[in-house]
Amino acid sequence: METSVEMGIVATGTAFGTRRDVAETAGEYLPDPEAVTKLGYESYHRVADGVTAVDLAAEASRAALENAGLGIEDVDLIVLGHSDIPQYLGWDPSAAVARALGAHGTPTVLFTQSCAAWSLALDHAAGAMALSPDTGTVLVAMVNVVSETHTNRMDFNGTIASDGAAAAVLRRGHPRFRRLSSASFTNPEFADLFRIEVGGSAHPVPPPGRTHRDLDPMIAVYEHFGADPERFGRFIGEVVGRFADVVDQALARAGRDRSELARLIYFNDSQRAIHGVADAIGIHVARTNAELARRLGHMGAADQLVSLHLHAEAGELVPGDLVALAGVASPGMHWFCTLVEV
């Protein structure tokens, strides 16, 4: 069984871009709008021009602090997870969020491992509390704002990417929404899948006459599997199998089993994908975040925390419920699960 510092979520907050209807706007992104409607999304969120990831993360953080009845001066550590293209290179958005909140001297940490940042941030908060008795309150914020210069939000990785942020105030010894355990797995064979080829130091600018969006990240996927449907099918099987493994590992570390799960919160994937992981765990899809995913779109690292916030707000979680926040993050590939007891 895993042993770590007792830590619970005191309060959460969210911030979203403007809600947009998938059916009404798909034609702005794709020549065949029907292709994206098959994913099962009804709506997504898009920030107004000029609104940044730092703006959204700070807004969610202010809401979480207000809901907790705390000020930024009460926070001992700020942890930011950012899952899309950063606003600038050579720049730390976690420090920028701290500045936006009016923090002075508060340590900050940045996680950029896409959709896995949520689980890693909770682990880091627990570790910081275990290592330092002076760390009693941690603010965790997760944000995703799509760079439409680099990617097509409706044609990337089988989801509709959405702009949103969630924040949580974590406190040592808090009895509700307690982090029990976590587990993760990384397969480095797939490190290059879904990477954006242009914009980094290897290829800073697109070739003449092309743009960032002309260079489809899915090409790396096709090349990796040699356009072989059987190899790709085995990969999909591994995605689901590894996912079940990390959920079981987290449960074992907490001394629990699948029969005790009240809810599975996956990332806001397509309806078909969420049904698949629900079947793999043996939980009815009604006890997942499938319906929330339809309305929210894929908010990257913020998905699990946003869904936890909304399920709690709707009264769908009761004290004692065991919740698995889990997912698969690409690029990477990373599989992860964190258990929370309501």
Coordinates of C-alpha atoms in Angstrom, one line a residue:
M1 CA 0.0 0.0 0.0
E2 CA 1.2 3.5 -0.8
T3 CA 2.0 5.8 2.1
S4 CA 2.2 9.5 1.7
V5 CA 1.2 12.7 3.3
E6 CA -2.6 13.1 3.9
M7 CA -3.8 15.8 1.4
G8 CA -7.3 16.8 0.2
I9 CA -8.9 19.2 -2.1
V10 CA -10.4 22.1 -0.2
A11 CA -12.0 23.9 -3.2
T12 CA -11.9 24.0 -7.0
G13 CA -12.5 26.7 -9.7
T14 CA -12.8 26.7 -13.5
A15 CA -12.6 29.1 -16.4
F16 CA -13.7 28.5 -20.0
G17 CA -13.6 30.1 -23.3
T18 CA -16.8 30.9 -25.1
R19 CA -19.0 27.9 -25.8
R20 CA -19.3 27.1 -29.5
D21 CA -21.6 24.5 -31.2
V22 CA -19.8 21.8 -33.1
A23 CA -22.4 21.3 -35.8
E24 CA -22.5 25.1 -36.4
T25 CA -18.8 25.7 -36.6
A26 CA -17.2 22.5 -37.9
G27 CA -17.2 23.9 -41.5
E28 CA -14.7 26.6 -40.3
Y29 CA -12.2 23.8 -39.6
L30 CA -12.9 20.9 -41.9
P31 CA -14.0 20.4 -45.5
D32 CA -16.1 17.4 -44.3
P33 CA -17.9 18.6 -41.1
E34 CA -19.7 15.2 -40.8
A35 CA -16.4 13.5 -40.0
V36 CA -16.0 15.4 -36.7
T37 CA -19.7 15.1 -35.6
K38 CA -19.1 11.3 -35.5
L39 CA -16.8 11.8 -32.5
G40 CA -19.9 12.6 -30.4
Y41 CA -19.0 16.1 -29.2
E42 CA -21.9 18.7 -29.0
S43 CA -19.8 21.7 -28.1
Y44 CA -16.4 23.0 -27.2
H45 CA -14.9 26.3 -25.9
R46 CA -12.7 28.8 -27.6
V47 CA -11.1 31.9 -25.9
A48 CA -11.6 35.3 -27.4
D49 CA -8.6 36.7 -29.4
G50 CA -6.0 38.1 -27.0
V51 CA -7.0 35.9 -24.1
T52 CA -4.0 33.7 -23.1
A53 CA -3.5 30.5 -21.2
V54 CA -2.0 32.6 -18.3
D55 CA -5.2 34.7 -18.2
L56 CA -7.4 31.6 -18.1
A57 CA -5.3 29.8 -15.5
A58 CA -5.3 32.9 -13.3
E59 CA -9.1 33.2 -13.6
A60 CA -9.6 29.6 -12.5
S61 CA -7.1 30.0 -9.6
R62 CA -8.9 33.1 -8.3
A63 CA -12.2 31.2 -8.3
A64 CA -10.6 28.3 -6.4
L65 CA -9.1 30.6 -3.8
E66 CA -12.4 32.4 -3.4
N67 CA -14.2 29.1 -3.0
A68 CA -11.7 28.1 -0.4
G69 CA -12.0 31.4 1.5
L70 CA -8.2 32.0 1.0
G71 CA -6.0 34.6 -0.5
I72 CA -2.9 34.1 -2.6
E73 CA -0.8 35.0 0.5
D74 CA -2.1 31.7 2.1
V75 CA -0.5 29.6 -0.7
D76 CA 2.9 27.9 -0.1
L77 CA 3.4 26.5 -3.6
I78 CA 1.9 27.1 -7.1
V79 CA 1.9 24.2 -9.6
L80 CA 0.9 24.8 -13.2
G81 CA 0.2 22.3 -15.9
H82 CA 0.1 23.6 -19.4
S83 CA -0.8 21.3 -22.3
D84 CA -0.6 23.2 -25.5
I85 CA 1.9 25.4 -27.3
P86 CA 3.4 28.0 -24.8
Q87 CA 2.9 31.7 -25.5
Y88 CA 6.7 32.2 -25.7
L89 CA 9.9 30.1 -25.8
G90 CA 12.4 30.4 -23.0
W91 CA 9.6 31.5 -20.7
D92 CA 7.9 30.0 -17.6
P93 CA 4.1 30.5 -17.5
S94 CA 3.9 29.2 -13.9
A95 CA 5.8 32.4 -12.8
A96 CA 3.5 34.5 -15.0
V97 CA 0.4 33.0 -13.3
A98 CA 1.9 33.8 -9.9
R99 CA 2.5 37.3 -11.0
A100 CA -1.1 37.6 -12.3
L101 CA -2.3 36.4 -8.9
G102 CA -0.2 38.9 -7.0
A103 CA 2.1 36.3 -5.4
H104 CA 5.4 37.4 -4.0
G105 CA 8.2 34.9 -3.4
T106 CA 5.9 31.9 -3.6
P107 CA 7.7 28.9 -5.3
T108 CA 6.2 27.8 -8.7
V109 CA 6.6 24.6 -10.7
L110 CA 5.6 23.9 -14.3
F111 CA 4.5 20.6 -15.8
T112 CA 4.2 20.2 -19.6
Q113 CA 3.5 16.5 -20.0
S114 CA 0.3 17.2 -21.9
C115 CA -2.7 15.4 -20.4
A116 CA -0.7 13.7 -17.7
A117 CA 0.2 17.0 -16.0
W118 CA -2.8 16.7 -13.7
S119 CA -1.6 13.5 -12.0
L120 CA 2.0 14.6 -11.8
A121 CA 1.0 17.9 -10.2
L122 CA -0.9 16.1 -7.5
D123 CA 2.1 13.9 -6.9
H124 CA 4.4 16.9 -6.7
A125 CA 2.1 18.6 -4.2
A126 CA 2.0 15.5 -2.0
G127 CA 5.8 15.2 -2.3
A128 CA 6.4 18.9 -1.4
M129 CA 4.2 18.5 1.7
A130 CA 6.0 15.3 2.7
L131 CA 9.5 16.9 2.3
S132 CA 8.7 20.3 3.9
P133 CA 6.6 20.9 7.0
D134 CA 6.2 24.5 5.9
T135 CA 4.2 23.5 2.8
G136 CA 0.6 23.1 3.9
T137 CA -1.4 24.7 1.1
V138 CA -0.7 24.2 -2.6
L139 CA -2.5 25.8 -5.5
V140 CA -2.7 23.5 -8.6
A141 CA -3.9 25.0 -11.9
M142 CA -4.3 23.1 -15.2
V143 CA -4.8 25.0 -18.5
N144 CA -5.2 24.3 -22.2
V145 CA -5.5 27.1 -24.9
V146 CA -5.2 25.8 -28.4
S147 CA -2.7 27.5 -30.7
E148 CA -4.7 27.5 -33.9
T149 CA -1.5 28.7 -35.7
H150 CA 0.0 25.3 -35.0
T151 CA -2.9 22.9 -35.0
N152 CA -6.4 22.4 -36.2
R153 CA -8.5 21.9 -33.1
M154 CA -11.0 19.7 -34.9
D155 CA -8.4 17.6 -36.7
F156 CA -5.9 16.4 -34.1
N157 CA -5.6 13.1 -32.3
G158 CA -9.2 12.1 -32.7
T159 CA -10.7 14.8 -30.4
I160 CA -12.0 18.3 -30.5
A161 CA -9.5 20.5 -28.6
S162 CA -11.1 23.0 -26.3
D163 CA -9.9 26.0 -24.2
G164 CA -10.3 25.8 -20.5
A165 CA -8.7 25.8 -17.1
A166 CA -9.3 24.3 -13.7
A167 CA -7.6 25.0 -10.3
A168 CA -7.6 23.2 -7.0
V169 CA -6.6 24.3 -3.5
L170 CA -4.9 21.4 -1.8
R171 CA -4.3 21.3 2.0
R172 CA -2.4 19.0 4.2
G173 CA -4.7 16.9 6.4
H174 CA -7.9 18.0 4.7
P175 CA -10.5 15.2 5.1
R176 CA -12.4 15.6 1.8
F177 CA -11.4 14.7 -1.8
R178 CA -8.3 13.0 -0.4
R179 CA -5.5 11.8 -2.8
L180 CA -5.0 8.2 -2.0
S181 CA -2.5 6.9 -4.6
S182 CA -1.3 7.2 -8.1
A183 CA 0.3 5.1 -10.9
S184 CA 1.8 5.8 -14.3
F185 CA 3.5 4.2 -17.2
T186 CA 5.5 5.6 -20.1
N187 CA 6.3 3.7 -23.3
P188 CA 9.2 5.7 -24.9
E189 CA 8.8 3.8 -28.2
F190 CA 6.0 6.2 -29.0
A191 CA 7.9 9.4 -28.0
D192 CA 7.6 10.9 -31.5
L193 CA 3.9 10.3 -32.1
F194 CA 1.8 13.4 -32.6
R195 CA 4.7 15.8 -32.4
I196 CA 4.5 19.1 -34.1
E197 CA 7.4 19.1 -36.6
V198 CA 7.9 22.9 -36.9
G199 CA 8.5 25.6 -34.3
G200 CA 11.1 24.0 -32.1
S201 CA 14.9 24.3 -32.4
A202 CA 15.2 21.4 -34.9
H203 CA 12.9 23.2 -37.5
P204 CA 12.1 26.7 -36.2
V205 CA 10.1 27.8 -39.2
P206 CA 8.0 26.1 -41.9
P207 CA 9.4 25.5 -45.4
P208 CA 8.8 28.4 -47.9
G209 CA 5.2 28.6 -48.9
R210 CA 3.9 26.5 -46.1
T211 CA 2.5 27.2 -42.6
H212 CA 2.6 25.3 -39.3
R213 CA -0.8 23.8 -39.9
D214 CA 0.2 22.4 -43.3
L215 CA 2.5 20.0 -41.5
D216 CA 0.0 17.4 -40.1
P217 CA 1.2 15.8 -36.8
M218 CA -0.7 12.7 -37.8
I219 CA 1.9 12.0 -40.5
A220 CA 4.3 10.9 -37.8
V221 CA 1.7 8.3 -36.6
Y222 CA 1.2 6.9 -40.1
E223 CA 5.0 6.7 -40.6
H224 CA 5.6 5.0 -37.2
F225 CA 3.2 2.2 -38.0
G226 CA 4.2 2.0 -41.7
A227 CA 0.6 2.5 -42.7
D228 CA 0.0 -1.1 -41.4
P229 CA -3.6 -1.4 -40.0
E230 CA -2.6 -4.5 -37.9
R231 CA 0.3 -2.7 -36.2
F232 CA -2.0 0.3 -35.5
G233 CA -4.7 -2.0 -34.2
R234 CA -2.1 -3.6 -31.7
F235 CA -1.2 -0.1 -30.6
I236 CA -4.9 0.7 -29.8
G237 CA -5.1 -2.5 -27.9
E238 CA -2.0 -1.5 -25.9
V239 CA -3.6 1.9 -25.2
V240 CA -6.6 0.3 -23.5
G241 CA -4.6 -2.5 -21.9
R242 CA -2.0 -0.2 -20.3
F243 CA -4.9 2.0 -19.1
A244 CA -6.5 -0.8 -17.2
D245 CA -3.1 -1.7 -15.8
V246 CA -2.4 1.7 -14.3
V247 CA -5.9 1.9 -12.8
D248 CA -5.4 -1.5 -11.2
Q249 CA -1.9 -0.5 -9.9
A250 CA -3.3 2.7 -8.3
L251 CA -6.1 0.7 -6.7
A252 CA -3.7 -1.9 -5.4
R253 CA -1.4 0.8 -3.9
A254 CA -4.5 2.1 -2.0
G255 CA -5.6 -1.4 -0.9
R256 CA -8.8 -1.1 -3.0
D257 CA -10.2 -2.8 -6.1
R258 CA -12.4 -2.1 -9.2
S259 CA -15.6 -3.1 -7.4
E260 CA -15.2 0.0 -5.1
L261 CA -15.0 2.6 -7.9
A262 CA -17.9 5.0 -7.8
R263 CA -16.8 6.9 -10.9
L264 CA -14.1 6.9 -13.6
I265 CA -13.1 10.3 -14.9
Y266 CA -11.2 9.9 -18.2
F267 CA -10.0 12.7 -20.4
N268 CA -12.6 14.3 -22.6
D269 CA -12.1 11.9 -25.5
S270 CA -14.6 10.8 -28.2
Q271 CA -17.7 8.9 -27.0
R272 CA -16.4 5.7 -28.6
A273 CA -13.1 5.9 -26.7
I274 CA -14.7 6.6 -23.4
H275 CA -17.1 3.6 -23.8
G276 CA -14.1 1.5 -24.6
V277 CA -12.1 2.4 -21.4
A278 CA -15.3 2.0 -19.3
D279 CA -15.7 -1.5 -20.7
A280 CA -12.0 -2.3 -20.0
I281 CA -12.5 -1.3 -16.3
G282 CA -15.9 -2.9 -16.0
I283 CA -17.8 0.3 -15.1
H284 CA -21.0 1.5 -16.6
V285 CA -20.5 4.5 -19.0
A286 CA -23.0 6.5 -17.0
R287 CA -20.5 6.5 -14.1
T288 CA -17.9 8.2 -16.4
N289 CA -17.4 11.7 -17.6
A290 CA -18.9 10.8 -21.1
E291 CA -21.7 13.3 -20.9
L292 CA -19.5 16.1 -19.7
A293 CA -17.0 15.4 -22.5
R294 CA -19.8 15.9 -25.1
R295 CA -20.3 19.5 -23.9
L296 CA -16.7 20.5 -22.9
G297 CA -14.4 19.2 -25.6
H298 CA -10.9 18.1 -24.8
M299 CA -9.3 20.6 -22.4
G300 CA -5.9 18.9 -22.3
A301 CA -4.4 18.7 -18.8
A302 CA -7.6 20.4 -17.3
D303 CA -10.0 17.6 -18.3
Q304 CA -10.0 15.5 -15.1
L305 CA -10.0 18.4 -12.7
V306 CA -12.8 20.2 -14.6
S307 CA -14.9 17.1 -14.6
L308 CA -14.3 16.4 -10.9
H309 CA -15.4 20.0 -10.2
L310 CA -18.6 19.7 -12.3
H311 CA -19.6 16.2 -11.0
A312 CA -19.2 17.6 -7.4
E313 CA -21.1 20.8 -8.2
A314 CA -23.9 18.7 -9.7
G315 CA -24.2 16.6 -6.5
E316 CA -23.1 13.4 -8.3
L317 CA -20.4 12.6 -5.8
V318 CA -21.0 11.8 -2.1
P319 CA -18.6 11.4 0.8
G320 CA -16.7 8.1 0.6
D321 CA -17.0 7.8 -3.1
L322 CA -13.8 6.4 -4.7
V323 CA -13.0 8.2 -8.0
A324 CA -10.3 7.3 -10.5
L325 CA -9.0 10.2 -12.5
A326 CA -7.1 8.5 -15.3
G327 CA -6.1 8.9 -18.9
V328 CA -3.6 8.5 -21.7
A329 CA -1.4 11.4 -22.7
S330 CA 0.2 11.8 -26.1
P331 CA 2.8 12.8 -27.0
G332 CA 4.7 10.5 -24.8
M333 CA 3.0 8.1 -24.5
H334 CA 2.0 8.3 -20.8
W335 CA -0.7 6.3 -19.0
F336 CA -1.7 7.6 -15.6
C337 CA -4.2 7.3 -12.8
T338 CA -4.8 9.1 -9.5
L339 CA -7.3 7.9 -6.9
V340 CA -9.4 10.4 -4.9
E341 CA -11.7 9.6 -2.1
V342 CA -14.6 12.0 -1.8

